[in-house]
Amino acid sequence: MRALDAARLAFALMLLGPTAYAAEPAHDIKGLYLMTDYPAVTVRPGTTTNVSLRLQDYGLAPERYQLSVAGVPSGWTATLLGGGQPVGAAMPAPDGNVALQLRLDIPAGSDLSAHTLTVKAEGQGTSAELPIAVSLAKELPAKLSVKSSLPSLRGSPKSNFDYTLSIKNDSGRNLVASFAADAPANFETSFTEAYGTQELSSIPIDAGQSKDIKLKVRPPSATGAGHFPVKVTVKAGDASASTELALDVVGEPQLQVSGRDGLLSARAVAGKQSSIPIVVSNSGTAPAENITLAGTAPNGWKVTFEPATIDHLVPGKDSEVQALLTPSDKSLAGDYQANIRATSKGETASSQFRITVGTSTVWGVAGAGVIGVALLLMLGAVARFGRR
């Protein structure tokens, strides 16, 4: 068994051996090298540009290397930077590198001929050189681009539609970009800072950089359901860019409460139930579902509804229910206020009704009877004693 286990282990090591060997980095490069990602650049006269460099040590002992730039045209300024400041020497660690920058200041009146500058690193018996081709070109035309991460939003007419726009300056010079939004009639639009509330009409953008702004679109409250396009245009001099946005407005109900024929008054009798017709209408742009009715009346009054809910009410239609209102039997004759409400998924409407309360007719009949009896007694007395 031990022999079998040993054989298995040896076989596994054989399988792992080539993989481990392949993972080791190759060490067949040795020496000092000056490198850059872009050994040929194009620069506009009158500007300053930086070329990133690396002084790479492969398998050499640490040494101090003197840095210089040869072939600099008359009037140009070439400066080697390390750590953000001018340097004249560098010392990379074995198998390490030092980051450098070649800064070129080119006068505005320079001719457009090409030039080759040579960066040198010289040590004791070891040196490296890197030629960099520099071409001069006239100013390129401005170029802009604009895009939105969420170009289409959905909401109700009461919503604010907020779009984040990224504007990029793809030209070789700094620009001031202005912007405008083309929205449907009566839609409110405003541009603000991406992380603020200050309204903007333009923004400066450095060459090759981008900035974010925010566009807020607010539709009129009476807007019906639909798909509405919004076009944003960005301009800077002769350059322009645009992007298409959209907002999908979903309808919502809008309830109204009134009496029949628009009346907001009714009559009732103390202690007796009265039926008052209530009309609930939907003037919105979407059906109202499960409309519940409720009422608030003076203390001791009772208010119920028949039916208590309206299941479905489409836009432009109305529905009539009966408010069953019973004033307190202790209510005095006079005018009172009752509030009738209709609610559907956060949409609420209400109206104040004036209720004129009178006393019961039973008491009126009783009073008339008492007065009649009194008159009869008086007439009888006059007839009896008038003969004397």
PDB file of N, CA, C and O in Angstrom, residues 121-174:
ATOM      1  N   ALA A 121      19.719  58.366 -20.491  1.00  0.00           N
ATOM      2  CA  ALA A 121      20.057  58.028 -19.115  1.00  0.00           C
ATOM      3  C   ALA A 121      21.447  57.388 -19.148  1.00  0.00           C
ATOM      4  O   ALA A 121      21.627  56.320 -19.743  1.00  0.00           O
ATOM      5  N   GLU A 122      22.436  58.006 -18.522  1.00  0.00           N
ATOM      6  CA  GLU A 122      23.831  57.558 -18.623  1.00  0.00           C
ATOM      7  C   GLU A 122      24.396  57.285 -17.243  1.00  0.00           C
ATOM      8  O   GLU A 122      24.306  58.115 -16.331  1.00  0.00           O
ATOM      9  N   GLY A 123      24.965  56.068 -17.103  1.00  0.00           N
ATOM     10  CA  GLY A 123      25.617  55.673 -15.861  1.00  0.00           C
ATOM     11  C   GLY A 123      27.047  55.239 -16.108  1.00  0.00           C
ATOM     12  O   GLY A 123      27.622  55.532 -17.173  1.00  0.00           O
ATOM     13  N   GLN A 124      27.629  54.500 -15.153  1.00  0.00           N
ATOM     14  CA  GLN A 124      28.997  54.011 -15.289  1.00  0.00           C
ATOM     15  C   GLN A 124      29.004  52.758 -16.167  1.00  0.00           C
ATOM     16  O   GLN A 124      28.814  51.641 -15.697  1.00  0.00           O
ATOM     17  N   GLY A 125      29.185  52.959 -17.455  1.00  0.00           N
ATOM     18  CA  GLY A 125      29.239  51.832 -18.387  1.00  0.00           C
ATOM     19  C   GLY A 125      27.897  51.363 -18.881  1.00  0.00           C
ATOM     20  O   GLY A 125      27.832  50.480 -19.742  1.00  0.00           O
ATOM     21  N   THR A 126      26.826  51.895 -18.381  1.00  0.00           N
ATOM     22  CA  THR A 126      25.472  51.501 -18.807  1.00  0.00           C
ATOM     23  C   THR A 126      24.686  52.751 -19.161  1.00  0.00           C
ATOM     24  O   THR A 126      24.724  53.739 -18.427  1.00  0.00           O
ATOM     25  N   SER A 127      23.966  52.699 -20.270  1.00  0.00           N
ATOM     26  CA  SER A 127      23.165  53.856 -20.684  1.00  0.00           C
ATOM     27  C   SER A 127      21.958  53.382 -21.490  1.00  0.00           C
ATOM     28  O   SER A 127      21.900  52.225 -21.931  1.00  0.00           O
ATOM     29  N   ALA A 128      21.014  54.296 -21.630  1.00  0.00           N
ATOM     30  CA  ALA A 128      19.806  53.997 -22.419  1.00  0.00           C
ATOM     31  C   ALA A 128      19.358  55.270 -23.100  1.00  0.00           C
ATOM     32  O   ALA A 128      19.560  56.376 -22.586  1.00  0.00           O
ATOM     33  N   GLU A 129      18.756  55.110 -24.284  1.00  0.00           N
ATOM     34  CA  GLU A 129      18.249  56.245 -25.040  1.00  0.00           C
ATOM     35  C   GLU A 129      16.837  55.936 -25.547  1.00  0.00           C
ATOM     36  O   GLU A 129      16.506  54.775 -25.812  1.00  0.00           O
ATOM     37  N   LEU A 130      16.051  56.990 -25.678  1.00  0.00           N
ATOM     38  CA  LEU A 130      14.694  56.835 -26.193  1.00  0.00           C
ATOM     39  C   LEU A 130      14.387  57.997 -27.132  1.00  0.00           C
ATOM     40  O   LEU A 130      14.253  59.140 -26.692  1.00  0.00           O
ATOM     41  N   PRO A 131      14.298  57.765 -28.437  1.00  0.00           N
ATOM     42  CA  PRO A 131      13.904  58.828 -29.373  1.00  0.00           C
ATOM     43  C   PRO A 131      12.388  59.037 -29.333  1.00  0.00           C
ATOM     44  O   PRO A 131      11.611  58.079 -29.340  1.00  0.00           O
ATOM     45  N   ILE A 132      11.971  60.295 -29.309  1.00  0.00           N
ATOM     46  CA  ILE A 132      10.545  60.644 -29.305  1.00  0.00           C
ATOM     47  C   ILE A 132      10.287  61.600 -30.470  1.00  0.00           C
ATOM     48  O   ILE A 132      10.886  62.676 -30.544  1.00  0.00           O
ATOM     49  N   ALA A 133       9.417  61.173 -31.386  1.00  0.00           N
ATOM     50  CA  ALA A 133       9.074  61.992 -32.546  1.00  0.00           C
ATOM     51  C   ALA A 133       7.953  62.948 -32.170  1.00  0.00           C
ATOM     52  O   ALA A 133       6.899  62.537 -31.656  1.00  0.00           O
ATOM     53  N   VAL A 134       8.180  64.231 -32.416  1.00  0.00           N
ATOM     54  CA  VAL A 134       7.201  65.266 -32.082  1.00  0.00           C
ATOM     55  C   VAL A 134       6.786  65.960 -33.372  1.00  0.00           C
ATOM     56  O   VAL A 134       7.612  66.572 -34.058  1.00  0.00           O
ATOM     57  N   SER A 135       5.498  65.849 -33.707  1.00  0.00           N
ATOM     58  CA  SER A 135       4.945  66.526 -34.874  1.00  0.00           C
ATOM     59  C   SER A 135       4.099  67.689 -34.393  1.00  0.00           C
ATOM     60  O   SER A 135       3.411  67.608 -33.364  1.00  0.00           O
ATOM     61  N   LEU A 136       4.140  68.779 -35.160  1.00  0.00           N
ATOM     62  CA  LEU A 136       3.336  69.952 -34.821  1.00  0.00           C
ATOM     63  C   LEU A 136       2.158  70.047 -35.782  1.00  0.00           C
ATOM     64  O   LEU A 136       2.284  69.768 -36.971  1.00  0.00           O
ATOM     65  N   ALA A 137       1.030  70.425 -35.256  1.00  0.00           N
ATOM     66  CA  ALA A 137      -0.182  70.518 -36.077  1.00  0.00           C
ATOM     67  C   ALA A 137      -0.967  71.749 -35.673  1.00  0.00           C
ATOM     68  O   ALA A 137      -0.857  72.243 -34.543  1.00  0.00           O
ATOM     69  N   LYS A 138      -1.753  72.258 -36.625  1.00  0.00           N
ATOM     70  CA  LYS A 138      -2.632  73.370 -36.318  1.00  0.00           C
ATOM     71  C   LYS A 138      -3.732  72.916 -35.366  1.00  0.00           C
ATOM     72  O   LYS A 138      -3.944  71.733 -35.149  1.00  0.00           O
ATOM     73  N   GLU A 139      -4.439  73.886 -34.830  1.00  0.00           N
ATOM     74  CA  GLU A 139      -5.500  73.596 -33.871  1.00  0.00           C
ATOM     75  C   GLU A 139      -6.605  72.773 -34.520  1.00  0.00           C
ATOM     76  O   GLU A 139      -7.108  73.104 -35.593  1.00  0.00           O
ATOM     77  N   LEU A 140      -6.953  71.679 -33.883  1.00  0.00           N
ATOM     78  CA  LEU A 140      -8.015  70.825 -34.389  1.00  0.00           C
ATOM     79  C   LEU A 140      -9.368  71.438 -34.054  1.00  0.00           C
ATOM     80  O   LEU A 140      -9.512  72.159 -33.061  1.00  0.00           O
ATOM     81  N   PRO A 141     -10.391  71.183 -34.859  1.00  0.00           N
ATOM     82  CA  PRO A 141     -11.712  71.740 -34.557  1.00  0.00           C
ATOM     83  C   PRO A 141     -12.276  71.149 -33.269  1.00  0.00           C
ATOM     84  O   PRO A 141     -11.953  70.024 -32.889  1.00  0.00           O
ATOM     85  N   ALA A 142     -13.097  71.938 -32.605  1.00  0.00           N
ATOM     86  CA  ALA A 142     -13.721  71.480 -31.368  1.00  0.00           C
ATOM     87  C   ALA A 142     -14.641  70.295 -31.652  1.00  0.00           C
ATOM     88  O   ALA A 142     -15.244  70.203 -32.718  1.00  0.00           O
ATOM     89  N   LYS A 143     -14.752  69.411 -30.671  1.00  0.00           N
ATOM     90  CA  LYS A 143     -15.606  68.239 -30.826  1.00  0.00           C
ATOM     91  C   LYS A 143     -16.250  67.929 -29.481  1.00  0.00           C
ATOM     92  O   LYS A 143     -15.573  67.841 -28.459  1.00  0.00           O
ATOM     93  N   LEU A 144     -17.563  67.767 -29.488  1.00  0.00           N
ATOM     94  CA  LEU A 144     -18.318  67.506 -28.272  1.00  0.00           C
ATOM     95  C   LEU A 144     -19.119  66.218 -28.414  1.00  0.00           C
ATOM     96  O   LEU A 144     -19.475  65.809 -29.522  1.00  0.00           O
ATOM     97  N   SER A 145     -19.403  65.610 -27.281  1.00  0.00           N
ATOM     98  CA  SER A 145     -20.329  64.468 -27.248  1.00  0.00           C
ATOM     99  C   SER A 145     -21.142  64.566 -25.964  1.00  0.00           C
ATOM    100  O   SER A 145     -20.671  65.093 -24.953  1.00  0.00           O
ATOM    101  N   VAL A 146     -22.376  64.073 -26.019  1.00  0.00           N
ATOM    102  CA  VAL A 146     -23.249  64.100 -24.846  1.00  0.00           C
ATOM    103  C   VAL A 146     -24.066  62.823 -24.827  1.00  0.00           C
ATOM    104  O   VAL A 146     -24.532  62.341 -25.869  1.00  0.00           O
ATOM    105  N   LYS A 147     -24.224  62.254 -23.642  1.00  0.00           N
ATOM    106  CA  LYS A 147     -25.029  61.044 -23.513  1.00  0.00           C
ATOM    107  C   LYS A 147     -25.642  60.987 -22.112  1.00  0.00           C
ATOM    108  O   LYS A 147     -25.173  61.655 -21.178  1.00  0.00           O
ATOM    109  N   SER A 148     -26.702  60.209 -21.994  1.00  0.00           N
ATOM    110  CA  SER A 148     -27.397  60.030 -20.721  1.00  0.00           C
ATOM    111  C   SER A 148     -27.390  58.564 -20.343  1.00  0.00           C
ATOM    112  O   SER A 148     -27.614  57.694 -21.192  1.00  0.00           O
ATOM    113  N   SER A 149     -27.124  58.279 -19.069  1.00  0.00           N
ATOM    114  CA  SER A 149     -27.112  56.890 -18.616  1.00  0.00           C
ATOM    115  C   SER A 149     -28.514  56.285 -18.621  1.00  0.00           C
ATOM    116  O   SER A 149     -28.681  55.087 -18.822  1.00  0.00           O
ATOM    117  N   LEU A 150     -29.543  57.118 -18.384  1.00  0.00           N
ATOM    118  CA  LEU A 150     -30.940  56.662 -18.401  1.00  0.00           C
ATOM    119  C   LEU A 150     -31.733  57.593 -19.311  1.00  0.00           C
ATOM    120  O   LEU A 150     -32.319  58.584 -18.858  1.00  0.00           O
ATOM    121  N   PRO A 151     -31.762  57.310 -20.610  1.00  0.00           N
ATOM    122  CA  PRO A 151     -32.402  58.238 -21.553  1.00  0.00           C
ATOM    123  C   PRO A 151     -33.921  58.203 -21.551  1.00  0.00           C
ATOM    124  O   PRO A 151     -34.549  59.067 -22.163  1.00  0.00           O
ATOM    125  N   SER A 152     -34.550  57.230 -20.895  1.00  0.00           N
ATOM    126  CA  SER A 152     -36.010  57.142 -20.898  1.00  0.00           C
ATOM    127  C   SER A 152     -36.497  56.894 -19.474  1.00  0.00           C
ATOM    128  O   SER A 152     -36.049  55.954 -18.814  1.00  0.00           O
ATOM    129  N   LEU A 153     -37.412  57.755 -19.001  1.00  0.00           N
ATOM    130  CA  LEU A 153     -37.941  57.657 -17.642  1.00  0.00           C
ATOM    131  C   LEU A 153     -39.460  57.585 -17.683  1.00  0.00           C
ATOM    132  O   LEU A 153     -40.096  58.008 -18.645  1.00  0.00           O
ATOM    133  N   ARG A 154     -40.029  57.062 -16.591  1.00  0.00           N
ATOM    134  CA  ARG A 154     -41.470  56.849 -16.515  1.00  0.00           C
ATOM    135  C   ARG A 154     -42.001  57.430 -15.205  1.00  0.00           C
ATOM    136  O   ARG A 154     -41.365  57.311 -14.156  1.00  0.00           O
ATOM    137  N   GLY A 155     -43.160  58.101 -15.263  1.00  0.00           N
ATOM    138  CA  GLY A 155     -43.753  58.668 -14.062  1.00  0.00           C
ATOM    139  C   GLY A 155     -45.111  59.266 -14.343  1.00  0.00           C
ATOM    140  O   GLY A 155     -45.629  59.202 -15.468  1.00  0.00           O
ATOM    141  N   SER A 156     -45.685  59.880 -13.310  1.00  0.00           N
ATOM    142  CA  SER A 156     -47.006  60.497 -13.425  1.00  0.00           C
ATOM    143  C   SER A 156     -46.859  61.971 -13.784  1.00  0.00           C
ATOM    144  O   SER A 156     -45.750  62.520 -13.754  1.00  0.00           O
ATOM    145  N   PRO A 157     -47.961  62.660 -14.119  1.00  0.00           N
ATOM    146  CA  PRO A 157     -47.860  64.094 -14.424  1.00  0.00           C
ATOM    147  C   PRO A 157     -47.342  64.924 -13.259  1.00  0.00           C
ATOM    148  O   PRO A 157     -46.874  66.041 -13.456  1.00  0.00           O
ATOM    149  N   LYS A 158     -47.398  64.395 -12.040  1.00  0.00           N
ATOM    150  CA  LYS A 158     -46.903  65.121 -10.870  1.00  0.00           C
ATOM    151  C   LYS A 158     -45.420  64.847 -10.606  1.00  0.00           C
ATOM    152  O   LYS A 158     -44.846  65.406  -9.677  1.00  0.00           O
ATOM    153  N   SER A 159     -44.785  63.990 -11.414  1.00  0.00           N
ATOM    154  CA  SER A 159     -43.399  63.602 -11.183  1.00  0.00           C
ATOM    155  C   SER A 159     -42.440  64.633 -11.753  1.00  0.00           C
ATOM    156  O   SER A 159     -42.762  65.368 -12.699  1.00  0.00           O
ATOM    157  N   ASN A 160     -41.227  64.670 -11.174  1.00  0.00           N
ATOM    158  CA  ASN A 160     -40.093  65.373 -11.760  1.00  0.00           C
ATOM    159  C   ASN A 160     -39.210  64.331 -12.445  1.00  0.00           C
ATOM    160  O   ASN A 160     -38.785  63.365 -11.812  1.00  0.00           O
ATOM    161  N   PHE A 161     -38.912  64.533 -13.714  1.00  0.00           N
ATOM    162  CA  PHE A 161     -38.091  63.605 -14.473  1.00  0.00           C
ATOM    163  C   PHE A 161     -36.659  64.152 -14.500  1.00  0.00           C
ATOM    164  O   PHE A 161     -36.400  65.195 -15.105  1.00  0.00           O
ATOM    165  N   ASP A 162     -35.733  63.458 -13.834  1.00  0.00           N
ATOM    166  CA  ASP A 162     -34.349  63.920 -13.711  1.00  0.00           C
ATOM    167  C   ASP A 162     -33.422  63.029 -14.540  1.00  0.00           C
ATOM    168  O   ASP A 162     -33.366  61.815 -14.326  1.00  0.00           O
ATOM    169  N   TYR A 163     -32.691  63.657 -15.464  1.00  0.00           N
ATOM    170  CA  TYR A 163     -31.734  62.946 -16.325  1.00  0.00           C
ATOM    171  C   TYR A 163     -30.322  63.437 -16.001  1.00  0.00           C
ATOM    172  O   TYR A 163     -30.087  64.646 -15.879  1.00  0.00           O
ATOM    173  N   THR A 164     -29.382  62.503 -15.876  1.00  0.00           N
ATOM    174  CA  THR A 164     -27.968  62.855 -15.694  1.00  0.00           C
ATOM    175  C   THR A 164     -27.276  62.769 -17.043  1.00  0.00           C
ATOM    176  O   THR A 164     -27.282  61.719 -17.688  1.00  0.00           O
ATOM    177  N   LEU A 165     -26.686  63.892 -17.478  1.00  0.00           N
ATOM    178  CA  LEU A 165     -26.035  63.978 -18.783  1.00  0.00           C
ATOM    179  C   LEU A 165     -24.539  64.134 -18.597  1.00  0.00           C
ATOM    180  O   LEU A 165     -24.079  64.905 -17.745  1.00  0.00           O
ATOM    181  N   SER A 166     -23.780  63.393 -19.389  1.00  0.00           N
ATOM    182  CA  SER A 166     -22.316  63.497 -19.386  1.00  0.00           C
ATOM    183  C   SER A 166     -21.880  64.170 -20.687  1.00  0.00           C
ATOM    184  O   SER A 166     -22.132  63.651 -21.780  1.00  0.00           O
ATOM    185  N   ILE A 167     -21.237  65.335 -20.554  1.00  0.00           N
ATOM    186  CA  ILE A 167     -20.759  66.091 -21.718  1.00  0.00           C
ATOM    187  C   ILE A 167     -19.245  65.967 -21.774  1.00  0.00           C
ATOM    188  O   ILE A 167     -18.550  66.263 -20.800  1.00  0.00           O
ATOM    189  N   LYS A 168     -18.705  65.527 -22.922  1.00  0.00           N
ATOM    190  CA  LYS A 168     -17.261  65.320 -23.066  1.00  0.00           C
ATOM    191  C   LYS A 168     -16.693  66.255 -24.121  1.00  0.00           C
ATOM    192  O   LYS A 168     -17.279  66.442 -25.190  1.00  0.00           O
ATOM    193  N   ASN A 169     -15.551  66.845 -23.784  1.00  0.00           N
ATOM    194  CA  ASN A 169     -14.810  67.707 -24.705  1.00  0.00           C
ATOM    195  C   ASN A 169     -13.723  66.870 -25.357  1.00  0.00           C
ATOM    196  O   ASN A 169     -12.676  66.608 -24.763  1.00  0.00           O
ATOM    197  N   ASP A 170     -13.970  66.421 -26.593  1.00  0.00           N
ATOM    198  CA  ASP A 170     -13.026  65.560 -27.306  1.00  0.00           C
ATOM    199  C   ASP A 170     -12.031  66.354 -28.147  1.00  0.00           C
ATOM    200  O   ASP A 170     -11.335  65.784 -28.985  1.00  0.00           O
ATOM    201  N   SER A 171     -11.966  67.667 -27.956  1.00  0.00           N
ATOM    202  CA  SER A 171     -11.049  68.487 -28.741  1.00  0.00           C
ATOM    203  C   SER A 171      -9.757  68.711 -27.960  1.00  0.00           C
ATOM    204  O   SER A 171      -9.609  68.263 -26.825  1.00  0.00           O
ATOM    205  N   GLY A 172      -8.838  69.422 -28.594  1.00  0.00           N
ATOM    206  CA  GLY A 172      -7.540  69.661 -27.985  1.00  0.00           C
ATOM    207  C   GLY A 172      -7.446  70.958 -27.220  1.00  0.00           C
ATOM    208  O   GLY A 172      -6.340  71.375 -26.851  1.00  0.00           O
ATOM    209  N   ARG A 173      -8.547  71.623 -26.957  1.00  0.00           N
ATOM    210  CA  ARG A 173      -8.502  72.878 -26.205  1.00  0.00           C
ATOM    211  C   ARG A 173      -9.690  72.949 -25.254  1.00  0.00           C
ATOM    212  O   ARG A 173     -10.686  72.231 -25.405  1.00  0.00           O
ATOM    213  N   ASN A 174      -9.576  73.811 -24.272  1.00  0.00           N
ATOM    214  CA  ASN A 174     -10.650  74.013 -23.304  1.00  0.00           C
ATOM    215  C   ASN A 174     -11.833  74.708 -23.969  1.00  0.00           C
ATOM    216  O   ASN A 174     -11.655  75.591 -24.811  1.00  0.00           O
TER     217      ASN A 174
END
